[in-house]
PDB file of C-alpha atoms in Angstrom:
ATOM      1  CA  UNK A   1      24.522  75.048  45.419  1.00 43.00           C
ATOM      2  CA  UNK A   2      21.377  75.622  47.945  1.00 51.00           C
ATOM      3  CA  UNK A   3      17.826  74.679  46.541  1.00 84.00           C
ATOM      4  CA  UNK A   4      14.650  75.447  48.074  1.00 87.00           C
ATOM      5  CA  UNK A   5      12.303  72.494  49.538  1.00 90.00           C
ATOM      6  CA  UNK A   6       9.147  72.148  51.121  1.00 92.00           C
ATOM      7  CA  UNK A   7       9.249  69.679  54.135  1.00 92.00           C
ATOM      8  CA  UNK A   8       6.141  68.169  55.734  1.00 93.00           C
ATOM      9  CA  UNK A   9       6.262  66.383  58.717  1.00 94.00           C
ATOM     10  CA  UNK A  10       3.749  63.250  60.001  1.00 94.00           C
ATOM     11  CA  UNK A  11       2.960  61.438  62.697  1.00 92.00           C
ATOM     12  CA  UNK A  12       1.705  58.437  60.979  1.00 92.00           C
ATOM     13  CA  UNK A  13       2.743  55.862  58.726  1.00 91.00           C
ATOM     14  CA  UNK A  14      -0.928  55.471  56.736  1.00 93.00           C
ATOM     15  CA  UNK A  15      -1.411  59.178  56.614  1.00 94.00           C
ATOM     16  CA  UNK A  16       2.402  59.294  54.838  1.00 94.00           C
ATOM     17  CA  UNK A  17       1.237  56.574  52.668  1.00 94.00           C
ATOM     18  CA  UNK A  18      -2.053  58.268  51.420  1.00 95.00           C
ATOM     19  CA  UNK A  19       0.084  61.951  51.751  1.00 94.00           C
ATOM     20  CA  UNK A  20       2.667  60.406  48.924  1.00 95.00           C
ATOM     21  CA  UNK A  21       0.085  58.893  47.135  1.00 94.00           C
ATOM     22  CA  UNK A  22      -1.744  62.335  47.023  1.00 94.00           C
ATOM     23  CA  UNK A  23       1.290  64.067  46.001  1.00 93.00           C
ATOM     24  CA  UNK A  24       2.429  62.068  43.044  1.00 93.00           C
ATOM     25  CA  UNK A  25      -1.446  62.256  41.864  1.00 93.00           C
ATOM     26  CA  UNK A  26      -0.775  65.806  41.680  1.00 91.00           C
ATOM     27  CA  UNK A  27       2.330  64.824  39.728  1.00 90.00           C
ATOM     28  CA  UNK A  28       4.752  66.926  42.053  1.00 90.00           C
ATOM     29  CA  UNK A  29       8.095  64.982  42.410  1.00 89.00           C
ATOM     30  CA  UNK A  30       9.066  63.567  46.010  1.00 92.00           C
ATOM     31  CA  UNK A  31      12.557  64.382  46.549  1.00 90.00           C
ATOM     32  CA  UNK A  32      13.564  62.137  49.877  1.00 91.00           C
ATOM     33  CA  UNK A  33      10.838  60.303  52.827  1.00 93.00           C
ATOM     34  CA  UNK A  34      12.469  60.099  55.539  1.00 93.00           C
ATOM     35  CA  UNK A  35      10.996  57.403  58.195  1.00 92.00           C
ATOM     36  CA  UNK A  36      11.853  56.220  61.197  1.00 92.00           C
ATOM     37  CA  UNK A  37      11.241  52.438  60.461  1.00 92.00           C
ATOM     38  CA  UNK A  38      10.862  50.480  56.812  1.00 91.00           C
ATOM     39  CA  UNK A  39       7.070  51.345  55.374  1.00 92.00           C
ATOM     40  CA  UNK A  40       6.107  48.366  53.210  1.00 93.00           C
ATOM     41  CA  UNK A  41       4.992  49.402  49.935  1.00 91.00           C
ATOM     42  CA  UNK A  42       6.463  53.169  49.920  1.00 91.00           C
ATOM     43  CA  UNK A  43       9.075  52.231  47.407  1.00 90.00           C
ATOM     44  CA  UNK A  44       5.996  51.562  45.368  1.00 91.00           C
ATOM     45  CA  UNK A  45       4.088  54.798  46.129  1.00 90.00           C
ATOM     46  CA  UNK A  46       6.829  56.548  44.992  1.00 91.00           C
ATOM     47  CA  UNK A  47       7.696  55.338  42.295  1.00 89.00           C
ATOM     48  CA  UNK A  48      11.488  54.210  42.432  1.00 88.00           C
ATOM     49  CA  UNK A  49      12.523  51.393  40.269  1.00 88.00           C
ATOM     50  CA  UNK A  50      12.967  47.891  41.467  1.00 87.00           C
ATOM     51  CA  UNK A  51      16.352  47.334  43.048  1.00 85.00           C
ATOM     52  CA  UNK A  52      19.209  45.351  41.150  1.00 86.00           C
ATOM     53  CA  UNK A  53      20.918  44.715  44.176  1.00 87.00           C
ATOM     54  CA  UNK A  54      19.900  41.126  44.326  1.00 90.00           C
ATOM     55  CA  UNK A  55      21.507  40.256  41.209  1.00 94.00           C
ATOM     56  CA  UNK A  56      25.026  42.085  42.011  1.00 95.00           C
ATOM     57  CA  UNK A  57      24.804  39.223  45.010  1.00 95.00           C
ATOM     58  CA  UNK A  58      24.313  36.563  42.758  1.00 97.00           C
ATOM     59  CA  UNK A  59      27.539  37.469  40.891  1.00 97.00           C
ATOM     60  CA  UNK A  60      29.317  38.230  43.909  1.00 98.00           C
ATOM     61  CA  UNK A  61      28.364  34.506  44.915  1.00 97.00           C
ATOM     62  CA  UNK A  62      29.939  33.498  41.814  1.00 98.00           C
ATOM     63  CA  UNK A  63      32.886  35.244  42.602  1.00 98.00           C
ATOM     64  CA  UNK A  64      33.200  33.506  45.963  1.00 97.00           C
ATOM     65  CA  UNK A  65      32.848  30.044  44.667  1.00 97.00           C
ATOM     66  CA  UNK A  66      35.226  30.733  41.662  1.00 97.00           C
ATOM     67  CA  UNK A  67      37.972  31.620  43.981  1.00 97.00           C
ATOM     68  CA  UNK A  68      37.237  28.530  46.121  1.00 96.00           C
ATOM     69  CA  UNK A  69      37.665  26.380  43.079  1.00 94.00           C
ATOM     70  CA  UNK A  70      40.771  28.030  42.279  1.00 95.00           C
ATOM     71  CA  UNK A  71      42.049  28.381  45.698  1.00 94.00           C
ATOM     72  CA  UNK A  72      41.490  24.320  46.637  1.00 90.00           C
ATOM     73  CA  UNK A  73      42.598  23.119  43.464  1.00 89.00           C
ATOM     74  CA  UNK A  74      45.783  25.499  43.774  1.00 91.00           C
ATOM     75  CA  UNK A  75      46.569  24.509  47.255  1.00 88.00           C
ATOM     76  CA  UNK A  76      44.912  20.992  47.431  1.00 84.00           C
ATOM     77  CA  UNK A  77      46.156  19.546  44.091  1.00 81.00           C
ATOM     78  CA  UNK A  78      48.713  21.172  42.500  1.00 83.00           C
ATOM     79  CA  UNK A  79      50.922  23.374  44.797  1.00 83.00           C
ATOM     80  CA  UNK A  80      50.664  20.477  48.001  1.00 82.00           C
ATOM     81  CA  UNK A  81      49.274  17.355  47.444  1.00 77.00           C
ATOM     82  CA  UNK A  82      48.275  15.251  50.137  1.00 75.00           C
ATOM     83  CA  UNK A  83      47.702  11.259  50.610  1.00 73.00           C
ATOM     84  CA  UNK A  84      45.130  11.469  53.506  1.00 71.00           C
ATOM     85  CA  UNK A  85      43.544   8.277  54.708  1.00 71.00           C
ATOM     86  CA  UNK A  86      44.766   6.316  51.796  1.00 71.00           C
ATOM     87  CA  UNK A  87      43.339   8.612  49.418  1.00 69.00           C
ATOM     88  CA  UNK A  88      45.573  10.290  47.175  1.00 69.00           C
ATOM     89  CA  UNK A  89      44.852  13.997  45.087  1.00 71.00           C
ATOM     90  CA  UNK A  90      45.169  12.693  41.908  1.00 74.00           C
ATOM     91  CA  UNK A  91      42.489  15.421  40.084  1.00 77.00           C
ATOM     92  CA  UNK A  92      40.071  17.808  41.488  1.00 78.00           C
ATOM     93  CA  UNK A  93      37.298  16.362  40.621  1.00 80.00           C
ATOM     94  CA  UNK A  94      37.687  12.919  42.649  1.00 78.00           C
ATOM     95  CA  UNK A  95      37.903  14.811  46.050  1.00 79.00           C
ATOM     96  CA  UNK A  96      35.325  17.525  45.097  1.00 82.00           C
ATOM     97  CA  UNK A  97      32.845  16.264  47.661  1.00 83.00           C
ATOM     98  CA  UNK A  98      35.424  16.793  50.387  1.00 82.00           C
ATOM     99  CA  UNK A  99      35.449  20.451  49.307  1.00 86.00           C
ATOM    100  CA  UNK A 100      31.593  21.327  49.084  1.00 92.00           C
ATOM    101  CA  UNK A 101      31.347  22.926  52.474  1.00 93.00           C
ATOM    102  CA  UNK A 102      34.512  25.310  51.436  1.00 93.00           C
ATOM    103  CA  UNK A 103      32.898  26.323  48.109  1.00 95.00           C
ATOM    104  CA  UNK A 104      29.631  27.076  50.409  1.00 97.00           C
ATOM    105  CA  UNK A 105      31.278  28.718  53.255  1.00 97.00           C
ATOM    106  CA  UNK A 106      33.371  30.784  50.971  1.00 97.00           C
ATOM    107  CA  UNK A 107      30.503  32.267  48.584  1.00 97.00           C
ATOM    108  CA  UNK A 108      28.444  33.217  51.540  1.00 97.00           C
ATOM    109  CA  UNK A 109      31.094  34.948  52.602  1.00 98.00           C
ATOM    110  CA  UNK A 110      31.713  36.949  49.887  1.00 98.00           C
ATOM    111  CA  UNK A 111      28.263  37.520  49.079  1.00 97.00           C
ATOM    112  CA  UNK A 112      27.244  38.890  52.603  1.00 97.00           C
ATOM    113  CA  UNK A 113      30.653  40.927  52.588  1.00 97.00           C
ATOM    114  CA  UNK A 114      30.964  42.601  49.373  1.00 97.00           C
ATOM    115  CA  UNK A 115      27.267  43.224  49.545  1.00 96.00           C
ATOM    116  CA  UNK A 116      27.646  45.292  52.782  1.00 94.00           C
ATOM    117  CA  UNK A 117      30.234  47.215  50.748  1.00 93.00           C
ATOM    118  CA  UNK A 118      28.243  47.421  47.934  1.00 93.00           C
ATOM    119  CA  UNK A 119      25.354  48.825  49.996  1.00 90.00           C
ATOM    120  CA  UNK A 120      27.369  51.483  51.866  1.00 90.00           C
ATOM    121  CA  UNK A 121      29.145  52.831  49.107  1.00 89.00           C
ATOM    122  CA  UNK A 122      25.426  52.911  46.896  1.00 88.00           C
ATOM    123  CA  UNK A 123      23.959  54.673  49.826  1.00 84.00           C
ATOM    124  CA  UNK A 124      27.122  56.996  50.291  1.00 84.00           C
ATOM    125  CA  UNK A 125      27.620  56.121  53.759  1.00 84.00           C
ATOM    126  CA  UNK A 126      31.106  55.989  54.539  1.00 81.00           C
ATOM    127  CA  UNK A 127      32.910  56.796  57.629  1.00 83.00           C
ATOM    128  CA  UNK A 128      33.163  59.821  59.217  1.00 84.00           C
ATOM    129  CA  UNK A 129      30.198  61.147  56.982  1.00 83.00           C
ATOM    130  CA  UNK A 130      27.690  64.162  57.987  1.00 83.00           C
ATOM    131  CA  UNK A 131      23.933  63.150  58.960  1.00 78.00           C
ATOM    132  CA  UNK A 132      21.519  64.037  56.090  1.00 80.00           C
ATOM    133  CA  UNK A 133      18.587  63.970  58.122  1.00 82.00           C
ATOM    134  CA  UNK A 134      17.243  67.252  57.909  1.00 85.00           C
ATOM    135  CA  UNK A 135      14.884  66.387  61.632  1.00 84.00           C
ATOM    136  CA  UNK A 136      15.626  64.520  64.396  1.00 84.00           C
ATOM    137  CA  UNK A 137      12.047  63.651  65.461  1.00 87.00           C
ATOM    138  CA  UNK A 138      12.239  61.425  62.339  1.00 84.00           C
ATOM    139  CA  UNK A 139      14.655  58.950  64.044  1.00 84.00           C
ATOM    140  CA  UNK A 140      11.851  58.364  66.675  1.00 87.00           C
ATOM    141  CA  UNK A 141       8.120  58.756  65.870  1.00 89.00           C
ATOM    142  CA  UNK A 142       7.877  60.915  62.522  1.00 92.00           C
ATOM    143  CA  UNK A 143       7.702  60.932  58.818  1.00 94.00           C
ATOM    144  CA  UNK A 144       8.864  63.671  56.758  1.00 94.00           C
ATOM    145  CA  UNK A 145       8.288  63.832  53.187  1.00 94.00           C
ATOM    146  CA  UNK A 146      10.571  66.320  51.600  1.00 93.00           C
ATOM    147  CA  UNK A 147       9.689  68.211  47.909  1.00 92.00           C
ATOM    148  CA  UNK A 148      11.600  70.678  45.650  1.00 88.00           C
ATOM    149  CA  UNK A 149       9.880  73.971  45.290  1.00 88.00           C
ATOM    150  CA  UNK A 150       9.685  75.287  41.852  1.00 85.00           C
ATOM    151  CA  UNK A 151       7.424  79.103  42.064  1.00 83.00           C
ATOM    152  CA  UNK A 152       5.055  76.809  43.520  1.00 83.00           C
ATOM    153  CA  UNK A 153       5.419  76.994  47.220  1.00 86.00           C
ATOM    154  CA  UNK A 154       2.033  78.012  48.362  1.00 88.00           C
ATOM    155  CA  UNK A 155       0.270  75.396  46.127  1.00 89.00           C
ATOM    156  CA  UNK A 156       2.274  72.713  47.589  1.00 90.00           C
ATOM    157  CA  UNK A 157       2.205  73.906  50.927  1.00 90.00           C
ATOM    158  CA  UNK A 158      -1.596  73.770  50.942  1.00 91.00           C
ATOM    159  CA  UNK A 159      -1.624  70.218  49.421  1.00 92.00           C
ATOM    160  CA  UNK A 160       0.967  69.373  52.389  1.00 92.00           C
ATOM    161  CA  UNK A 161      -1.710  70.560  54.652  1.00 93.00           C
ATOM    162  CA  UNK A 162      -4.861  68.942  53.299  1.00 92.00           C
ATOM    163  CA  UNK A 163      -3.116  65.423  53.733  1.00 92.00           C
ATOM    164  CA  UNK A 164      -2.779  65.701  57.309  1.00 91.00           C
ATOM    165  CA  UNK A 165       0.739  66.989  57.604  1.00 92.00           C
ATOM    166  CA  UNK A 166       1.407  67.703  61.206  1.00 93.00           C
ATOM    167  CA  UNK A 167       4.109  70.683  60.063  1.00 92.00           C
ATOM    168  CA  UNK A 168       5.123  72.142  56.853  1.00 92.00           C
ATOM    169  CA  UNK A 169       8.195  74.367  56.429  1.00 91.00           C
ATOM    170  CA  UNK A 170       9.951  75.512  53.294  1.00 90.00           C
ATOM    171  CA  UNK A 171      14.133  75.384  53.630  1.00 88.00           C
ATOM    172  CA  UNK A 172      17.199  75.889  52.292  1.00 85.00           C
ATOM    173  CA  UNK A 173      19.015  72.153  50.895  1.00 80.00           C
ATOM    174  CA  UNK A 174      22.436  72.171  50.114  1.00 71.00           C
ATOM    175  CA  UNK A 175      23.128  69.800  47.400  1.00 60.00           C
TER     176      UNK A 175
END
Protein backbone atom coordinates (compact mmCIF):
# COMPACT_ATOMS: atom_id res chain seq x y z
CA UNK A 1 0.00 0.00 0.00
CA UNK A 2 1.59 3.45 -1.47
CA UNK A 3 0.81 6.73 0.55
CA UNK A 4 1.48 10.11 -0.52
CA UNK A 5 4.25 12.36 1.38
CA UNK A 6 5.59 15.64 1.18
CA UNK A 7 9.47 15.69 1.50
CA UNK A 8 11.50 18.82 2.24
CA UNK A 9 14.97 18.90 2.02
CA UNK A 10 17.69 21.29 4.19
CA UNK A 11 20.89 22.23 4.26
CA UNK A 12 21.13 23.04 7.84
CA UNK A 13 20.80 21.55 11.07
CA UNK A 14 19.21 24.92 12.99
CA UNK A 15 16.98 25.68 10.09
CA UNK A 16 15.64 21.71 10.49
CA UNK A 17 15.35 22.40 14.09
CA UNK A 18 13.21 25.65 13.83
CA UNK A 19 11.48 23.87 10.35
CA UNK A 20 10.17 20.87 12.86
CA UNK A 21 9.44 23.10 15.44
CA UNK A 22 7.30 25.17 12.93
CA UNK A 23 5.62 22.19 11.69
CA UNK A 24 4.39 20.57 14.83
CA UNK A 25 3.12 24.29 15.85
CA UNK A 26 0.98 23.88 12.96
CA UNK A 27 0.09 20.51 14.45
CA UNK A 28 0.92 18.54 11.11
CA UNK A 29 2.48 15.12 12.06
CA UNK A 30 6.28 14.45 11.08
CA UNK A 31 6.43 11.12 9.65
CA UNK A 32 10.49 10.32 9.49
CA UNK A 33 13.82 13.21 9.69
CA UNK A 34 16.24 11.89 8.13
CA UNK A 35 19.89 13.44 9.03
CA UNK A 36 23.06 12.83 8.21
CA UNK A 37 24.59 13.05 11.79
CA UNK A 38 22.69 12.86 15.49
CA UNK A 39 20.83 16.52 16.08
CA UNK A 40 20.71 16.99 19.86
CA UNK A 41 17.38 17.80 20.99
CA UNK A 42 15.29 16.64 17.73
CA UNK A 43 13.89 13.69 19.56
CA UNK A 44 12.45 16.46 21.65
CA UNK A 45 11.14 18.69 18.83
CA UNK A 46 9.34 15.99 17.68
CA UNK A 47 7.86 14.73 20.07
CA UNK A 48 8.80 10.90 20.42
CA UNK A 49 8.68 9.40 23.80
CA UNK A 50 11.68 8.82 25.93
CA UNK A 51 13.46 5.60 25.06
CA UNK A 52 13.17 2.40 27.37
CA UNK A 53 16.10 1.00 25.97
CA UNK A 54 18.22 1.73 28.96
CA UNK A 55 16.23 -0.28 31.21
CA UNK A 56 16.02 -3.53 28.80
CA UNK A 57 20.10 -3.20 29.49
CA UNK A 58 19.74 -3.18 32.99
CA UNK A 59 17.85 -6.51 32.88
CA UNK A 60 19.98 -7.87 30.33
CA UNK A 61 22.88 -7.11 32.94
CA UNK A 62 20.99 -9.10 35.29
CA UNK A 63 20.78 -11.79 33.04
CA UNK A 64 24.54 -11.86 32.53
CA UNK A 65 25.44 -11.94 36.14
CA UNK A 66 22.69 -14.58 36.95
CA UNK A 67 24.22 -16.96 34.56
CA UNK A 68 27.70 -16.24 35.99
CA UNK A 69 26.45 -17.18 39.39
CA UNK A 70 25.01 -20.22 38.09
CA UNK A 71 27.67 -21.06 35.72
CA UNK A 72 30.73 -20.73 38.58
CA UNK A 73 28.87 -22.28 41.20
CA UNK A 74 27.92 -25.21 38.66
CA UNK A 75 31.37 -25.67 37.42
CA UNK A 76 33.44 -24.29 40.41
CA UNK A 77 31.59 -26.02 43.31
CA UNK A 78 29.48 -28.60 42.54
CA UNK A 79 30.22 -30.35 39.16
CA UNK A 80 34.48 -29.96 39.76
CA UNK A 81 35.74 -28.90 42.81
CA UNK A 82 39.10 -27.77 43.15
CA UNK A 83 41.73 -27.47 46.23
CA UNK A 84 43.86 -24.58 44.77
CA UNK A 85 46.59 -23.13 46.91
CA UNK A 86 45.38 -24.83 49.99
CA UNK A 87 42.05 -23.50 49.63
CA UNK A 88 39.36 -25.83 49.22
CA UNK A 89 35.50 -25.06 47.46
CA UNK A 90 33.65 -25.84 50.26
CA UNK A 91 30.47 -23.18 49.41
CA UNK A 92 30.15 -20.43 46.98
CA UNK A 93 30.13 -17.90 49.01
CA UNK A 94 33.77 -18.33 50.64
CA UNK A 95 35.50 -18.00 47.16
CA UNK A 96 33.04 -15.34 45.81
CA UNK A 97 35.75 -12.70 45.73
CA UNK A 98 37.80 -14.90 43.43
CA UNK A 99 34.83 -14.75 41.04
CA UNK A 100 33.97 -10.89 40.95
CA UNK A 101 35.82 -10.13 37.78
CA UNK A 102 33.77 -13.19 36.00
CA UNK A 103 30.38 -11.89 37.24
CA UNK A 104 31.68 -8.33 35.77
CA UNK A 105 33.16 -9.51 32.61
CA UNK A 106 30.21 -11.68 31.93
CA UNK A 107 27.27 -8.99 32.43
CA UNK A 108 29.05 -6.54 30.26
CA UNK A 109 29.06 -8.90 27.91
CA UNK A 110 25.73 -9.66 27.71
CA UNK A 111 24.57 -6.29 28.15
CA UNK A 112 26.63 -4.77 25.19
CA UNK A 113 25.62 -7.99 23.08
CA UNK A 114 22.05 -8.53 23.48
CA UNK A 115 21.66 -4.80 23.35
CA UNK A 116 23.15 -4.64 19.80
CA UNK A 117 20.51 -7.28 19.03
CA UNK A 118 17.99 -5.61 20.70
CA UNK A 119 18.74 -2.40 18.77
CA UNK A 120 18.86 -3.97 15.28
CA UNK A 121 15.91 -5.94 15.50
CA UNK A 122 13.87 -2.50 17.16
CA UNK A 123 15.20 -0.57 14.27
CA UNK A 124 14.41 -3.47 11.69
CA UNK A 125 17.78 -3.63 10.40
CA UNK A 126 18.66 -7.01 9.61
CA UNK A 127 20.82 -8.38 6.99
CA UNK A 128 20.41 -8.21 3.59
CA UNK A 129 17.68 -5.42 4.14
CA UNK A 130 16.67 -2.58 1.44
CA UNK A 131 17.86 1.17 2.22
CA UNK A 132 14.88 3.31 3.41
CA UNK A 133 16.45 6.44 2.71
CA UNK A 134 14.34 8.01 0.32
CA UNK A 135 17.77 10.70 -0.75
CA UNK A 136 21.14 10.13 -0.87
CA UNK A 137 22.33 13.72 -0.29
CA UNK A 138 21.05 13.00 3.26
CA UNK A 139 23.98 10.60 4.01
CA UNK A 140 26.33 13.63 3.38
CA UNK A 141 25.27 17.27 4.00
CA UNK A 142 21.28 17.30 4.14
CA UNK A 143 18.23 17.05 6.23
CA UNK A 144 15.03 15.89 4.99
CA UNK A 145 11.98 16.06 6.94
CA UNK A 146 9.37 13.82 5.49
CA UNK A 147 5.22 14.42 6.13
CA UNK A 148 2.06 12.47 5.13
CA UNK A 149 -0.20 14.40 2.87
CA UNK A 150 -3.78 14.31 3.74
CA UNK A 151 -5.89 16.87 0.80
CA UNK A 152 -3.50 19.20 2.17
CA UNK A 153 -0.55 19.28 -0.11
CA UNK A 154 -0.36 22.84 -1.14
CA UNK A 155 -0.79 24.12 2.49
CA UNK A 156 2.04 22.09 3.60
CA UNK A 157 4.09 22.63 0.76
CA UNK A 158 4.00 26.39 1.36
CA UNK A 159 4.78 25.96 5.12
CA UNK A 160 7.82 23.66 3.81
CA UNK A 161 8.87 26.67 1.92
CA UNK A 162 8.53 29.50 4.41
CA UNK A 163 10.97 27.54 6.82
CA UNK A 164 13.77 27.64 4.54
CA UNK A 165 13.44 24.29 2.87
CA UNK A 166 16.02 24.10 0.18
CA UNK A 167 13.52 21.53 -1.97
CA UNK A 168 10.10 20.28 -1.50
CA UNK A 169 8.63 17.37 -3.48
CA UNK A 170 5.49 15.36 -2.89
CA UNK A 171 6.04 11.25 -3.52
CA UNK A 172 4.81 8.10 -3.58
CA UNK A 173 5.88 5.84 0.02
CA UNK A 174 5.39 2.37 -0.01
CA UNK A 175 4.55 1.19 3.36
Amino acid sequence: MASKVIQALYNDDDVLMHAVKKVRAEHHHIEEVYTPFPVHGLDKAMGLADTRIAITSFLYGCLGLTVAIVMMNYIMIEDWPQDIGGKPSFSYLENMPAFVPIMFELTVFFAAHLMVITFYLRSRMWPFKKAENPDKRTTDDHFLMELGVHDNENELADLLWETGAVEVKVTEKES
